[in-house]
Amino acid sequence: MNASLQGLPARVPTPTHSTLDAARKTLAERSLRAYIEQAWPVIEPATPYQHNWHIGAMAEYLEAVTRGEIKRLLINLPPRNMKSIAVSVMWPTWEWATDPSSRWLFASYAAALSNKHSVDRRTVIQSDWYQANWGDIVRLTDDQNLKTEFQNTARGVMVSTSMGGTVTGKGGSRVVVDDPHNPRQAL
């Protein structure tokens, strides 16, 4: 045996599929940016994920909100820059993976848009990918699983409404207002 190879294993172990899955799960738990990239095919299976710096910046600021370092955050981006997917879909489902008891309120200018984001959140949570990683932590209850409001077994809830809708009596530890103005009316 070559003297420079003494003390090294005869072969380097090849990572197993489960080892890689565990590493990806850990990365997704620690990084919202990584989580967004991994969850992307769940809600956009026909569209390849294309990372850009602004997605990383949004993720960094949202992580600061999660840590309590930022109390109020305003994100302004042009349409079709993934703000709604990052903020209204990915961030809440990411946060539930470590804090399933959190309560979320979401509002948008139109009920249809608010409902779409709610369905996307629920799709992510009920996906095979999410359940394989966090199904032991986050399971939706059968008796409160609607388009506009669903709850998990840790009593966390996600409620969606429109700007004219009502959420009287429903509190939230997180309140997300996404596109509060109709673009046509804003002009």
mmCIF file of C-alpha atoms in Angstrom:
data_model
loop_
_atom_site.group_PDB
_atom_site.id
_atom_site.type_symbol
_atom_site.label_atom_id
_atom_site.label_comp_id
_atom_site.label_asym_id
_atom_site.label_seq_id
_atom_site.Cartn_x
_atom_site.Cartn_y
_atom_site.Cartn_z
ATOM 1 C CA MET A 1 0.000 0.000 0.000
ATOM 2 C CA ASN A 2 1.185 3.498 -0.801
ATOM 3 C CA ALA A 3 2.422 5.307 2.321
ATOM 4 C CA SER A 4 0.333 8.402 1.482
ATOM 5 C CA LEU A 5 -2.866 6.335 1.587
ATOM 6 C CA GLN A 6 -2.242 4.707 4.964
ATOM 7 C CA GLY A 7 -4.979 5.344 7.481
ATOM 8 C CA LEU A 8 -7.609 6.078 4.836
ATOM 9 C CA PRO A 9 -10.518 3.720 4.298
ATOM 10 C CA ALA A 10 -10.116 1.277 1.429
ATOM 11 C CA ARG A 11 -13.019 2.940 -0.350
ATOM 12 C CA VAL A 12 -14.961 6.122 0.201
ATOM 13 C CA PRO A 13 -18.556 5.299 1.152
ATOM 14 C CA THR A 14 -21.156 6.342 -1.386
ATOM 15 C CA PRO A 15 -23.966 8.432 0.091
ATOM 16 C CA THR A 16 -27.223 6.517 0.226
ATOM 17 C CA HIS A 17 -30.536 7.828 -1.047
ATOM 18 C CA SER A 18 -31.795 8.239 2.528
ATOM 19 C CA THR A 19 -28.640 10.148 3.511
ATOM 20 C CA LEU A 20 -29.154 12.577 0.624
ATOM 21 C CA ASP A 21 -32.848 12.976 1.488
ATOM 22 C CA ALA A 22 -31.959 13.734 5.116
ATOM 23 C CA ALA A 23 -29.395 16.321 4.007
ATOM 24 C CA ARG A 24 -31.917 17.978 1.664
ATOM 25 C CA LYS A 25 -34.513 18.035 4.464
ATOM 26 C CA THR A 26 -32.044 19.656 6.880
ATOM 27 C CA LEU A 27 -31.071 22.229 4.262
ATOM 28 C CA ALA A 28 -34.741 23.032 3.552
ATOM 29 C CA GLU A 29 -35.451 23.460 7.280
ATOM 30 C CA ARG A 30 -32.543 25.873 7.700
ATOM 31 C CA SER A 31 -32.952 27.856 4.485
ATOM 32 C CA LEU A 32 -36.185 29.221 3.057
ATOM 33 C CA ARG A 33 -34.381 29.718 -0.260
ATOM 34 C CA ALA A 34 -33.522 25.997 -0.399
ATOM 35 C CA TYR A 35 -37.064 25.125 0.685
ATOM 36 C CA ILE A 36 -38.544 27.234 -2.133
ATOM 37 C CA GLU A 37 -36.361 25.477 -4.683
ATOM 38 C CA GLN A 38 -37.261 22.013 -3.372
ATOM 39 C CA ALA A 39 -41.000 22.752 -3.081
ATOM 40 C CA TRP A 40 -41.252 24.476 -6.459
ATOM 41 C CA PRO A 41 -42.115 21.322 -8.484
ATOM 42 C CA VAL A 42 -45.071 20.657 -6.184
ATOM 43 C CA ILE A 43 -46.964 23.749 -7.365
ATOM 44 C CA GLU A 44 -45.242 24.337 -10.724
ATOM 45 C CA PRO A 45 -44.394 20.850 -12.048
ATOM 46 C CA ALA A 46 -44.188 21.935 -15.697
ATOM 47 C CA THR A 47 -42.042 25.022 -15.084
ATOM 48 C CA PRO A 48 -38.337 24.631 -14.261
ATOM 49 C CA TYR A 49 -37.231 26.588 -11.194
ATOM 50 C CA GLN A 50 -34.920 29.475 -12.068
ATOM 51 C CA HIS A 51 -33.270 31.046 -9.073
ATOM 52 C CA ASN A 52 -32.466 34.748 -9.058
ATOM 53 C CA TRP A 53 -30.944 37.020 -6.438
ATOM 54 C CA HIS A 54 -34.279 38.644 -5.534
ATOM 55 C CA ILE A 55 -35.704 35.276 -4.423
ATOM 56 C CA GLY A 56 -32.758 34.826 -2.082
ATOM 57 C CA ALA A 57 -33.222 38.369 -0.772
ATOM 58 C CA MET A 58 -36.934 37.785 -0.079
ATOM 59 C CA ALA A 59 -36.106 34.516 1.674
ATOM 60 C CA GLU A 60 -33.458 36.214 3.809
ATOM 61 C CA TYR A 61 -35.866 38.931 4.962
ATOM 62 C CA LEU A 62 -38.674 36.435 5.625
ATOM 63 C CA GLU A 63 -36.283 34.316 7.698
ATOM 64 C CA ALA A 64 -35.528 37.454 9.751
ATOM 65 C CA VAL A 65 -39.280 37.868 10.346
ATOM 66 C CA THR A 66 -39.458 34.223 11.463
ATOM 67 C CA ARG A 67 -36.586 34.812 13.913
ATOM 68 C CA GLY A 68 -38.352 37.916 15.267
ATOM 69 C CA GLU A 69 -35.672 40.317 14.042
ATOM 70 C CA ILE A 70 -38.148 42.129 11.757
ATOM 71 C CA LYS A 71 -41.669 42.883 12.981
ATOM 72 C CA ARG A 72 -43.125 44.427 9.817
ATOM 73 C CA LEU A 73 -41.953 43.806 6.298
ATOM 74 C CA LEU A 74 -43.081 45.322 3.009
ATOM 75 C CA ILE A 75 -41.947 43.667 -0.222
ATOM 76 C CA ASN A 76 -42.536 45.491 -3.505
ATOM 77 C CA LEU A 77 -41.772 43.694 -6.745
ATOM 78 C CA PRO A 78 -43.216 43.874 -10.249
ATOM 79 C CA PRO A 79 -45.800 41.239 -11.157
ATOM 80 C CA ARG A 80 -44.562 37.742 -12.061
ATOM 81 C CA ASN A 81 -41.442 37.939 -9.864
ATOM 82 C CA MET A 82 -42.555 35.194 -7.446
ATOM 83 C CA LYS A 83 -43.447 37.454 -4.526
ATOM 84 C CA SER A 84 -46.822 35.822 -3.906
ATOM 85 C CA ILE A 85 -45.471 32.281 -4.191
ATOM 86 C CA ALA A 86 -42.541 33.040 -1.875
ATOM 87 C CA VAL A 87 -44.484 35.046 0.716
ATOM 88 C CA SER A 88 -48.014 33.625 0.623
ATOM 89 C CA VAL A 89 -47.319 29.981 -0.210
ATOM 90 C CA MET A 90 -43.767 28.877 0.565
ATOM 91 C CA TRP A 91 -42.943 30.897 3.695
ATOM 92 C CA PRO A 92 -45.995 29.805 5.746
ATOM 93 C CA THR A 93 -45.599 26.137 4.820
ATOM 94 C CA TRP A 94 -41.867 26.359 5.608
ATOM 95 C CA GLU A 95 -42.557 27.938 8.986
ATOM 96 C CA TRP A 96 -45.163 25.298 9.854
ATOM 97 C CA ALA A 97 -42.456 22.621 9.485
ATOM 98 C CA THR A 98 -40.860 23.967 12.680
ATOM 99 C CA ASP A 99 -43.797 25.788 14.295
ATOM 100 C CA PRO A 100 -47.001 23.974 13.349
ATOM 101 C CA SER A 101 -49.056 25.782 15.991
ATOM 102 C CA SER A 102 -48.654 29.189 14.322
ATOM 103 C CA ARG A 103 -51.802 30.920 13.086
ATOM 104 C CA TRP A 104 -51.838 32.760 9.790
ATOM 105 C CA LEU A 105 -54.220 35.275 8.223
ATOM 106 C CA PHE A 106 -53.949 36.058 4.506
ATOM 107 C CA ALA A 107 -55.757 38.786 2.588
ATOM 108 C CA SER A 108 -55.725 39.859 -1.034
ATOM 109 C CA TYR A 109 -57.784 42.300 -3.109
ATOM 110 C CA ALA A 110 -59.803 39.435 -4.579
ATOM 111 C CA ALA A 111 -61.197 36.317 -2.971
ATOM 112 C CA ALA A 112 -60.195 34.267 -6.033
ATOM 113 C CA LEU A 113 -56.515 35.204 -5.639
ATOM 114 C CA SER A 114 -56.596 34.577 -1.904
ATOM 115 C CA ASN A 115 -58.246 31.198 -2.497
ATOM 116 C CA LYS A 116 -55.655 30.247 -5.121
ATOM 117 C CA HIS A 117 -52.813 30.893 -2.686
ATOM 118 C CA SER A 118 -54.644 28.933 0.002
ATOM 119 C CA VAL A 119 -55.102 25.954 -2.324
ATOM 120 C CA ASP A 120 -51.401 26.170 -3.275
ATOM 121 C CA ARG A 121 -50.410 26.129 0.435
ATOM 122 C CA ARG A 122 -52.627 23.133 1.051
ATOM 123 C CA THR A 123 -51.218 21.398 -2.054
ATOM 124 C CA VAL A 124 -47.675 21.825 -0.733
ATOM 125 C CA ILE A 125 -48.600 20.563 2.745
ATOM 126 C CA GLN A 126 -50.456 17.520 1.415
ATOM 127 C CA SER A 127 -47.784 16.677 -1.166
ATOM 128 C CA ASP A 128 -45.779 13.469 -0.919
ATOM 129 C CA TRP A 129 -42.604 15.582 -0.664
ATOM 130 C CA TYR A 130 -43.823 17.609 2.341
ATOM 131 C CA GLN A 131 -45.404 14.649 4.095
ATOM 132 C CA ALA A 132 -42.230 12.555 3.652
ATOM 133 C CA ASN A 133 -40.215 15.321 5.329
ATOM 134 C CA TRP A 134 -42.609 16.849 7.882
ATOM 135 C CA GLY A 135 -45.668 14.585 7.937
ATOM 136 C CA ASP A 136 -44.842 13.607 11.514
ATOM 137 C CA ILE A 137 -45.130 17.292 12.483
ATOM 138 C CA VAL A 138 -47.806 18.697 10.137
ATOM 139 C CA ARG A 139 -51.029 16.873 9.343
ATOM 140 C CA LEU A 140 -54.197 18.675 8.313
ATOM 141 C CA THR A 141 -57.328 17.894 10.279
ATOM 142 C CA ASP A 142 -60.250 16.328 8.458
ATOM 143 C CA ASP A 143 -62.900 18.481 10.095
ATOM 144 C CA GLN A 144 -61.309 21.855 9.152
ATOM 145 C CA ASN A 145 -59.844 21.487 5.672
ATOM 146 C CA LEU A 146 -61.493 24.032 3.379
ATOM 147 C CA LYS A 147 -60.203 26.186 0.556
ATOM 148 C CA THR A 148 -60.345 29.311 2.693
ATOM 149 C CA GLU A 149 -59.422 27.849 6.072
ATOM 150 C CA PHE A 150 -57.555 24.778 7.192
ATOM 151 C CA GLN A 151 -56.090 23.625 10.463
ATOM 152 C CA ASN A 152 -53.432 21.109 11.457
ATOM 153 C CA THR A 153 -53.336 18.685 14.364
ATOM 154 C CA ALA A 154 -51.142 21.113 16.378
ATOM 155 C CA ARG A 155 -54.019 23.653 16.163
ATOM 156 C CA GLY A 156 -52.161 25.864 13.703
ATOM 157 C CA VAL A 157 -54.474 27.488 11.197
ATOM 158 C CA MET A 158 -54.283 29.281 7.859
ATOM 159 C CA VAL A 159 -57.220 31.547 6.999
ATOM 160 C CA SER A 160 -57.667 33.358 3.676
ATOM 161 C CA THR A 161 -59.957 36.255 2.887
ATOM 162 C CA SER A 162 -60.275 39.222 0.564
ATOM 163 C CA MET A 163 -59.872 42.881 1.536
ATOM 164 C CA GLY A 164 -63.648 43.214 1.826
ATOM 165 C CA GLY A 165 -64.039 39.849 3.551
ATOM 166 C CA THR A 166 -64.396 39.271 7.235
ATOM 167 C CA VAL A 167 -62.064 37.616 9.708
ATOM 168 C CA THR A 168 -63.740 38.918 12.839
ATOM 169 C CA GLY A 169 -62.767 36.785 15.800
ATOM 170 C CA LYS A 170 -59.933 35.052 13.958
ATOM 171 C CA GLY A 171 -56.509 36.098 15.134
ATOM 172 C CA GLY A 172 -53.173 35.380 13.606
ATOM 173 C CA SER A 173 -49.590 35.286 14.778
ATOM 174 C CA ARG A 174 -48.730 36.180 11.170
ATOM 175 C CA VAL A 175 -50.761 38.476 8.931
ATOM 176 C CA VAL A 176 -49.899 38.544 5.235
ATOM 177 C CA VAL A 177 -51.496 41.123 2.945
ATOM 178 C CA ASP A 178 -50.650 40.238 -0.634
ATOM 179 C CA ASP A 179 -51.731 42.527 -3.463
ATOM 180 C CA PRO A 180 -54.238 44.572 -1.449
ATOM 181 C CA HIS A 181 -55.176 46.700 -4.470
ATOM 182 C CA ASN A 182 -56.753 45.619 -7.703
ATOM 183 C CA PRO A 183 -54.151 46.612 -10.344
ATOM 184 C CA ARG A 184 -56.816 48.086 -12.637
ATOM 185 C CA GLN A 185 -58.312 50.173 -9.864
ATOM 186 C CA ALA A 186 -54.863 51.296 -8.658
ATOM 187 C CA LEU A 187 -54.239 53.079 -11.942
#
